[in-house]
Coordinates of N, CA, C and O and ligand atoms in Angstrom, one line a residue:
X30 N 35.7 10.4 74.4 CA 34.8 9.4 75.0 C 34.9 8.1 74.2 O 34.8 8.1 72.9
X31 N 35.0 6.9 74.8 CA 35.0 5.7 74.1 C 33.6 5.2 73.7 O 32.6 5.7 74.3
X32 N 33.6 4.3 72.8 CA 32.3 3.7 72.4 C 31.6 3.0 73.6 O 30.4 3.2 73.8
X33 N 32.4 2.4 74.5 CA 31.8 1.7 75.7 C 31.2 2.8 76.6 O 30.2 2.5 77.2
X34 N 31.8 3.9 76.7 CA 31.3 5.0 77.6 C 30.0 5.5 77.1 O 29.0 5.7 77.8
X35 N 29.9 5.7 75.8 CA 28.7 6.2 75.1 C 27.5 5.2 75.4 O 26.4 5.5 75.7
X36 N 27.9 3.9 75.2 CA 26.9 2.8 75.4 C 26.4 2.8 76.9 O 25.2 2.7 77.2
X37 N 27.4 3.0 77.8 CA 27.1 3.0 79.2 C 26.1 4.1 79.5 O 25.1 3.9 80.3
X38 N 26.3 5.3 78.9 CA 25.4 6.4 79.2 C 24.0 6.1 78.6 O 22.9 6.4 79.2
X39 N 23.9 5.5 77.4 CA 22.7 5.1 76.8 C 21.9 4.1 77.8 O 20.7 4.2 78.0
X40 N 22.7 3.2 78.3 CA 22.1 2.2 79.2 C 21.5 2.9 80.5 O 20.4 2.6 80.9
X41 N 22.2 3.9 81.0 CA 21.7 4.6 82.2 C 20.5 5.5 81.8 O 19.6 5.6 82.6
X42 N 20.5 6.0 80.6 CA 19.4 6.9 80.2 C 18.0 6.3 80.1 O 17.0 7.0 80.1
X43 N 18.0 4.9 80.0 CA 16.7 4.3 79.9 C 15.9 4.3 81.2 O 14.7 4.0 81.2
X44 N 16.6 4.7 82.3 CA 15.9 4.7 83.6 C 14.7 5.7 83.6 O 13.7 5.5 84.3
X45 N 14.7 6.7 82.8 CA 13.6 7.7 82.8 C 12.6 7.5 81.7 O 11.7 8.3 81.5
X46 N 12.7 6.3 81.0 CA 11.7 6.0 80.0 C 10.3 5.9 80.6 O 10.2 5.5 81.7
X47 N 9.4 6.4 79.8 CA 7.9 6.4 80.2 C 7.3 5.3 79.4 O 7.0 5.6 78.2
X48 N 7.1 4.1 79.9 CA 6.7 3.0 79.1 C 5.5 2.2 79.7 O 5.6 1.0 79.9
X49 N 4.4 2.9 80.1 CA 3.3 2.1 80.7 C 2.6 1.1 79.8 O 1.9 0.2 80.3
X50 N 2.8 1.2 78.5 CA 2.1 0.4 77.5 C 2.9 -0.8 77.1 O 2.4 -1.9 77.1
X51 N 4.2 -0.6 76.7 CA 5.0 -1.7 76.2 C 5.9 -2.3 77.4 O 6.3 -3.4 77.3
X52 N 6.2 -1.5 78.4 CA 7.2 -1.9 79.4 C 8.6 -2.1 78.8 O 9.5 -2.6 79.5
X53 N 8.8 -1.6 77.6 CA 10.1 -1.8 76.9 C 10.9 -0.5 77.0 O 10.7 0.5 76.2
X54 N 11.8 -0.4 78.0 CA 12.6 0.8 78.2 C 13.8 0.9 77.2 O 14.5 -0.1 77.0
X55 N 13.9 2.1 76.6 CA 15.0 2.3 75.6 C 15.7 3.6 76.1 O 15.1 4.6 76.4
X56 N 17.1 3.6 76.0 CA 17.9 4.8 76.2 C 18.7 5.1 75.1 O 19.1 4.1 74.3
X57 N 19.0 6.3 74.8 CA 19.9 6.7 73.7 C 20.9 7.8 74.2 O 20.5 8.6 75.1
X58 N 22.0 7.8 73.6 CA 23.0 8.9 73.9 C 23.6 9.3 72.6 O 24.1 8.4 71.8
X59 N 23.6 10.5 72.3 CA 24.1 11.0 71.0 C 25.3 12.0 71.3 O 25.3 12.8 72.2
X60 N 26.4 11.8 70.5 CA 27.5 12.7 70.6 C 27.6 13.5 69.3 O 27.6 12.9 68.2
X61 N 27.6 14.8 69.5 CA 27.6 15.6 68.3 C 29.0 16.0 67.8 O 30.0 15.6 68.5
X62 N 29.1 16.6 66.7 CA 30.4 16.8 66.1 C 31.3 17.7 66.9 O 32.5 17.7 66.8
X63 N 30.7 18.5 67.8 CA 31.5 19.4 68.7 C 31.8 18.7 70.0 O 32.3 19.4 70.9
X64 N 31.5 17.5 70.2 CA 31.8 16.8 71.4 C 30.7 16.8 72.5 O 30.8 16.2 73.5
X65 N 29.6 17.6 72.2 CA 28.5 17.7 73.2 C 27.7 16.4 73.2 O 27.7 15.7 72.1
X66 N 27.1 16.1 74.3 CA 26.4 14.8 74.5 C 25.0 15.1 75.0 O 24.8 15.9 75.9
X67 N 24.1 14.4 74.4 CA 22.7 14.5 74.8 C 22.1 13.1 75.0 O 22.5 12.2 74.2
X68 N 21.1 13.0 75.9 CA 20.5 11.7 76.1 C 19.0 11.8 75.9 O 18.4 12.8 75.8
X69 N 18.5 10.6 75.7 CA 17.0 10.5 75.5 C 16.5 9.1 76.0 O 17.3 8.2 76.2
X70 N 15.2 9.1 76.2 CA 14.5 7.8 76.6 C 13.2 7.8 75.9 O 12.7 8.9 75.5
X71 N 12.6 6.6 75.6 CA 11.3 6.6 74.9 C 10.2 7.1 75.9 O 10.2 6.8 77.1
X72 N 9.3 7.8 75.3 CA 8.2 8.4 76.0 C 6.9 8.0 75.2 O 6.6 8.5 74.1
X73 N 6.1 7.1 75.9 CA 4.9 6.6 75.2 C 3.7 7.5 75.5 O 3.7 8.4 76.3
X74 N 2.6 7.1 74.8 CA 1.4 7.9 74.9 C 0.2 6.9 74.8 O 0.3 6.0 74.0
X75 N -0.9 7.3 75.4 CA -2.1 6.4 75.3 C -2.6 6.4 73.9 O -3.3 5.5 73.4
X76 N -2.3 7.5 73.1 CA -2.5 7.5 71.7 C -1.2 7.0 71.1 O -0.2 7.7 70.9
X77 N -1.1 5.7 70.9 CA 0.2 5.0 70.6 C 1.1 5.7 69.6 O 2.3 5.8 69.8
X78 N 0.5 6.2 68.6 CA 1.2 6.9 67.5 C 2.0 8.1 67.9 O 2.9 8.6 67.2
X79 N 1.6 8.6 69.1 CA 2.3 9.8 69.6 C 3.5 9.5 70.4 O 4.3 10.4 70.8
X80 N 3.9 8.2 70.5 CA 5.1 7.8 71.2 C 6.3 8.3 70.5 O 6.4 8.4 69.3
X81 N 7.3 8.7 71.3 CA 8.6 9.2 70.7 C 9.7 8.2 71.2 O 9.8 7.9 72.4
X82 N 10.4 7.6 70.3 CA 11.5 6.7 70.6 C 12.7 7.4 71.3 O 12.8 8.7 71.1
X83 N 13.5 6.7 72.0 CA 14.6 7.2 72.7 C 15.6 8.0 71.8 O 16.1 9.0 72.1
X84 N 15.8 7.4 70.6 CA 16.8 8.0 69.6 C 16.3 9.4 69.2 O 17.1 10.4 69.2
X85 N 15.0 9.5 68.9 CA 14.5 10.8 68.4 C 14.5 11.8 69.6 O 14.8 13.0 69.4
X86 N 14.2 11.3 70.8 CA 14.2 12.2 71.9 C 15.6 12.8 72.1 O 15.8 14.0 72.3
X87 N 16.7 12.0 72.0 CA 18.1 12.5 72.1 C 18.4 13.4 71.0 O 19.0 14.5 71.2
X88 N 18.1 13.0 69.8 CA 18.5 13.9 68.6 C 17.7 15.2 68.6 O 18.3 16.3 68.4
X89 N 16.5 15.2 69.0 CA 15.7 16.4 69.0 C 16.2 17.3 70.1 O 16.2 18.6 70.0
X90 N 16.6 16.8 71.2 CA 17.2 17.5 72.3 C 18.5 18.3 71.8 O 18.6 19.5 72.1
X91 N 19.3 17.5 71.1 CA 20.6 18.1 70.6 C 20.3 19.2 69.6 O 20.8 20.3 69.6
X92 N 19.3 18.9 68.6 CA 19.0 19.9 67.6 C 18.4 21.1 68.1 O 18.7 22.3 67.7
X93 N 17.5 20.9 69.1 CA 16.8 22.1 69.7 C 17.7 22.9 70.5 O 17.4 24.0 70.9
X94 N 18.9 22.3 70.9 CA 19.9 23.1 71.6 C 20.9 23.7 70.7 O 21.9 24.2 71.1
X95 N 20.6 23.6 69.4 CA 21.5 24.3 68.4 C 22.5 23.5 67.7 O 23.3 23.9 66.9
X96 N 22.6 22.2 68.1 CA 23.5 21.3 67.4 C 23.0 20.7 66.1 O 21.7 20.7 65.9
X97 N 23.8 20.3 65.2 CA 23.3 19.9 63.9 C 23.9 18.5 63.4 O 23.2 17.8 62.7
X98 N 25.1 18.2 63.7 CA 25.7 17.0 63.1 C 26.1 15.9 64.2 O 26.7 16.2 65.2
X99 N 25.6 14.7 63.9 CA 25.8 13.6 64.9 C 27.1 12.9 64.5 O 27.3 12.5 63.3
X100 N 28.0 12.7 65.5 CA 29.2 11.9 65.3 C 28.9 10.4 65.6 O 29.2 9.5 64.8
X101 N 28.3 10.2 66.7 CA 28.0 8.8 67.1 C 26.7 8.8 67.9 O 26.4 9.8 68.6
X102 N 25.9 7.7 67.8 CA 24.7 7.6 68.6 C 24.7 6.1 69.2 O 25.0 5.2 68.4
X103 N 24.4 6.0 70.5 CA 24.3 4.7 71.1 C 22.9 4.5 71.6 O 22.2 5.4 72.0
X104 N 22.4 3.2 71.4 CA 21.0 2.9 71.8 C 21.1 1.6 72.6 O 21.8 0.7 72.3
X105 N 20.3 1.6 73.7 CA 20.3 0.4 74.6 C 18.9 0.2 75.1 O 18.1 1.1 75.3
X106 N 18.7 -1.1 75.4 CA 17.4 -1.5 76.1 C 17.7 -2.6 77.1 O 18.8 -2.9 77.4
X107 N 16.6 -3.1 77.6 CA 16.8 -4.3 78.6 C 16.9 -5.6 77.9 O 17.1 -6.6 78.5
X108 N 16.8 -5.5 76.5 CA 16.8 -6.8 75.8 C 18.2 -7.4 75.7 O 19.2 -6.7 75.7
X109 N 18.2 -8.8 75.7 CA 19.5 -9.5 75.6 C 20.1 -9.3 74.2 O 21.3 -9.6 74.0
X110 N 19.3 -9.0 73.2 CA 19.9 -8.8 71.9 C 19.9 -7.3 71.6 O 19.2 -6.5 72.2
X111 N 20.8 -6.9 70.7 CA 21.1 -5.5 70.4 C 19.8 -4.9 69.8 O 19.2 -5.5 68.9
X112 N 19.5 -3.7 70.3 CA 18.3 -3.0 69.8 C 18.8 -2.0 68.7 O 19.7 -1.3 68.8
X113 N 18.1 -2.1 67.5 CA 18.5 -1.3 66.4 C 17.4 -0.3 66.1 O 16.2 -0.5 66.5
X114 N 17.7 0.9 65.6 CA 16.7 2.0 65.5 C 15.6 1.6 64.5 O 15.8 0.9 63.5
X115 N 14.4 2.0 64.9 CA 13.2 1.8 64.0 C 13.4 2.7 62.7 O 14.3 3.5 62.6
X116 N 12.6 2.5 61.7 CA 12.7 3.2 60.5 C 12.6 4.7 60.6 O 13.3 5.4 59.9
X117 N 11.6 5.1 61.4 CA 11.5 6.6 61.5 C 12.7 7.2 62.1 O 13.2 8.2 61.7
X118 N 13.3 6.5 63.1 CA 14.5 7.0 63.8 C 15.7 7.0 62.8 O 16.5 7.9 62.9
X119 N 15.7 6.0 62.0 CA 16.8 6.0 61.0 C 16.7 7.2 60.1 O 17.8 7.8 59.7
X120 N 15.5 7.5 59.7 CA 15.3 8.7 58.8 C 15.8 10.0 59.6 O 16.4 10.8 59.0
X121 N 15.4 10.1 60.8 CA 15.7 11.3 61.6 C 17.2 11.4 61.9 O 17.8 12.4 61.7
X122 N 17.8 10.2 62.2 CA 19.3 10.2 62.4 C 20.0 10.6 61.1 O 20.9 11.5 61.1
X123 N 19.5 10.1 60.0 CA 20.1 10.4 58.7 C 20.1 11.9 58.4 O 21.1 12.5 57.9
X124 N 19.0 12.6 58.8 CA 18.9 14.0 58.5 C 20.0 14.8 59.1 O 20.5 15.8 58.5
X125 N 20.5 14.4 60.2 CA 21.6 15.1 61.0 C 22.9 14.4 61.0 O 23.7 14.6 61.9
X126 N 23.1 13.5 60.1 CA 24.3 12.6 60.1 C 25.2 12.9 58.9 O 24.9 13.5 57.9
X127 N 26.5 12.4 59.1 CA 27.4 12.2 58.0 C 27.1 10.8 57.5 O 26.5 10.0 58.2
X128 N 27.6 10.5 56.3 CA 27.4 9.1 55.7 C 28.0 8.1 56.7 O 27.4 7.0 56.9
X129 N 29.1 8.5 57.4 CA 29.8 7.5 58.2 C 29.5 7.7 59.7 O 30.2 7.2 60.6
X130 N 28.4 8.5 60.0 CA 28.0 8.6 61.5 C 27.8 7.2 62.0 O 27.2 6.3 61.4
X131 N 28.3 7.0 63.2 CA 28.4 5.7 63.9 C 27.1 5.4 64.7 O 26.7 6.3 65.5
X132 N 26.5 4.2 64.6 CA 25.4 3.8 65.4 C 25.7 2.6 66.2 O 26.1 1.6 65.6
X133 N 25.7 2.7 67.5 CA 26.1 1.6 68.4 C 24.8 1.0 68.9 O 24.1 1.7 69.7
X134 N 24.6 -0.2 68.6 CA 23.3 -0.9 69.0 C 23.7 -1.9 70.1 O 24.3 -2.9 69.8
X135 N 23.2 -1.6 71.3 CA 23.7 -2.4 72.5 C 22.6 -3.4 73.0 O 21.4 -3.2 72.9
X136 N 23.1 -4.4 73.7 CA 22.3 -5.3 74.4 C 22.4 -4.9 75.9 O 23.2 -4.1 76.3
X137 N 21.6 -5.6 76.8 CA 21.5 -5.1 78.1 C 22.8 -5.3 79.0 O 23.0 -4.7 80.0
X138 N 23.7 -6.1 78.4 CA 25.0 -6.3 79.2 C 26.1 -5.3 78.7 O 27.2 -5.4 79.1
X139 N 25.7 -4.4 77.8 CA 26.7 -3.4 77.3 C 27.5 -3.8 76.1 O 28.2 -3.1 75.5
X140 N 27.3 -5.1 75.6 CA 27.9 -5.5 74.3 C 27.2 -4.8 73.2 O 26.0 -4.5 73.4
X141 N 27.9 -4.4 72.2 CA 27.2 -3.6 71.1 C 27.7 -4.0 69.7 O 28.8 -4.6 69.6
X142 N 26.8 -3.8 68.8 CA 27.1 -3.9 67.4 C 27.3 -2.5 66.8 O 26.6 -1.6 67.2
X143 N 28.3 -2.4 65.9 CA 28.6 -1.1 65.4 C 28.3 -1.0 63.9 O 28.7 -1.8 63.1
X144 N 27.5 0.0 63.5 CA 27.1 0.2 62.1 C 27.4 1.7 61.7 O 27.5 2.5 62.6
X145 N 27.4 2.0 60.4 CA 27.3 3.4 60.0 C 25.8 3.6 59.7 O 25.1 2.7 59.3
X146 N 25.4 4.9 59.7 CA 24.0 5.2 59.4 C 23.8 4.8 57.9 O 22.7 4.4 57.6
X147 N 24.8 5.0 57.1 CA 24.6 4.6 55.7 C 24.3 3.1 55.5 O 23.6 2.8 54.6
X148 N 24.8 2.3 56.4 CA 24.5 0.9 56.3 C 23.1 0.6 56.7 O 22.3 -0.2 56.1
X149 N 22.6 1.3 57.8 CA 21.3 1.1 58.3 C 20.2 1.8 57.5 O 19.1 1.3 57.5
X150 N 20.6 2.9 56.8 CA 19.6 3.6 56.1 C 20.1 4.1 54.8 O 20.4 5.3 54.6
X151 N 20.4 3.1 53.9 CA 20.9 3.5 52.5 C 19.8 4.3 51.8 O 18.6 4.0 51.9
X152 N 20.2 5.2 51.0 CA 19.3 6.0 50.2 C 18.2 6.7 51.0 O 17.0 6.7 50.6
X153 N 18.6 7.3 52.2 CA 17.6 8.0 53.0 C 17.0 9.1 52.2 O 17.7 9.7 51.3
X154 N 15.7 9.4 52.4 CA 15.1 10.5 51.7 C 15.7 11.8 52.1 O 15.9 12.1 53.3
X155 N 16.0 12.6 51.1 CA 16.5 14.0 51.3 C 15.7 14.9 50.4 O 15.7 14.7 49.2
X156 N 15.1 15.9 50.9 CA 14.3 16.8 50.1 C 15.0 17.5 49.0 O 14.5 17.6 47.9
X157 N 16.3 17.8 49.2 CA 17.1 18.5 48.2 C 17.5 17.6 47.1 O 17.9 18.1 46.0
X158 N 17.4 16.3 47.3 CA 17.7 15.3 46.2 C 16.5 15.4 45.2 O 16.5 14.7 44.2
Ligands
THU10 N1 11.5 2.2 70.7 C1 12.5 3.0 70.8 O1 12.6 3.8 71.7 N2 13.5 3.0 69.9 C2 13.5 2.1 68.9 O2 14.4 2.1 68.0 C3 12.5 1.0 68.8 C4 11.3 1.2 69.6 C5 10.4 2.2 71.7 C6 9.1 2.7 71.2 C7 8.1 2.1 72.2 O3 8.1 2.9 73.3 C8 8.8 0.8 72.6 O4 10.2 0.9 72.2 C9 8.2 -0.4 72.0 O5 8.1 -0.3 70.6

């Protein structure tokens, strides 16, 4: 699958976002090391802190299905500028990543910026460290 295809799936995945509070729909698509693909969208809550971002939704779906290592993850929103993962999501992505796991941050037209998780989350907390 190409980077563009992964971004396209992330863009489509935001359609099921539950965003009555922010109105900001986010979609994510994660490709695991065995080629399997999982999607996610943000799910908000009236207790705001209980909100789950699209990236964590996709990663937890993959992990709870038995997958462990992320090859690439794409994130997209309705915003004209590229959406980058929040700090909590960077930590969660790091937990299941290689140093060079690719993070594709897309804008609403499908253009994307490409980072490694190591760039976005240097020195991520690891309990075994
Ligand atoms: N959000 C995500 O889904 N991913 C991010 O990386 C940033 C923020 C969501 C959370 C909330 O539902 C909305 O965007 C506004 O913060």
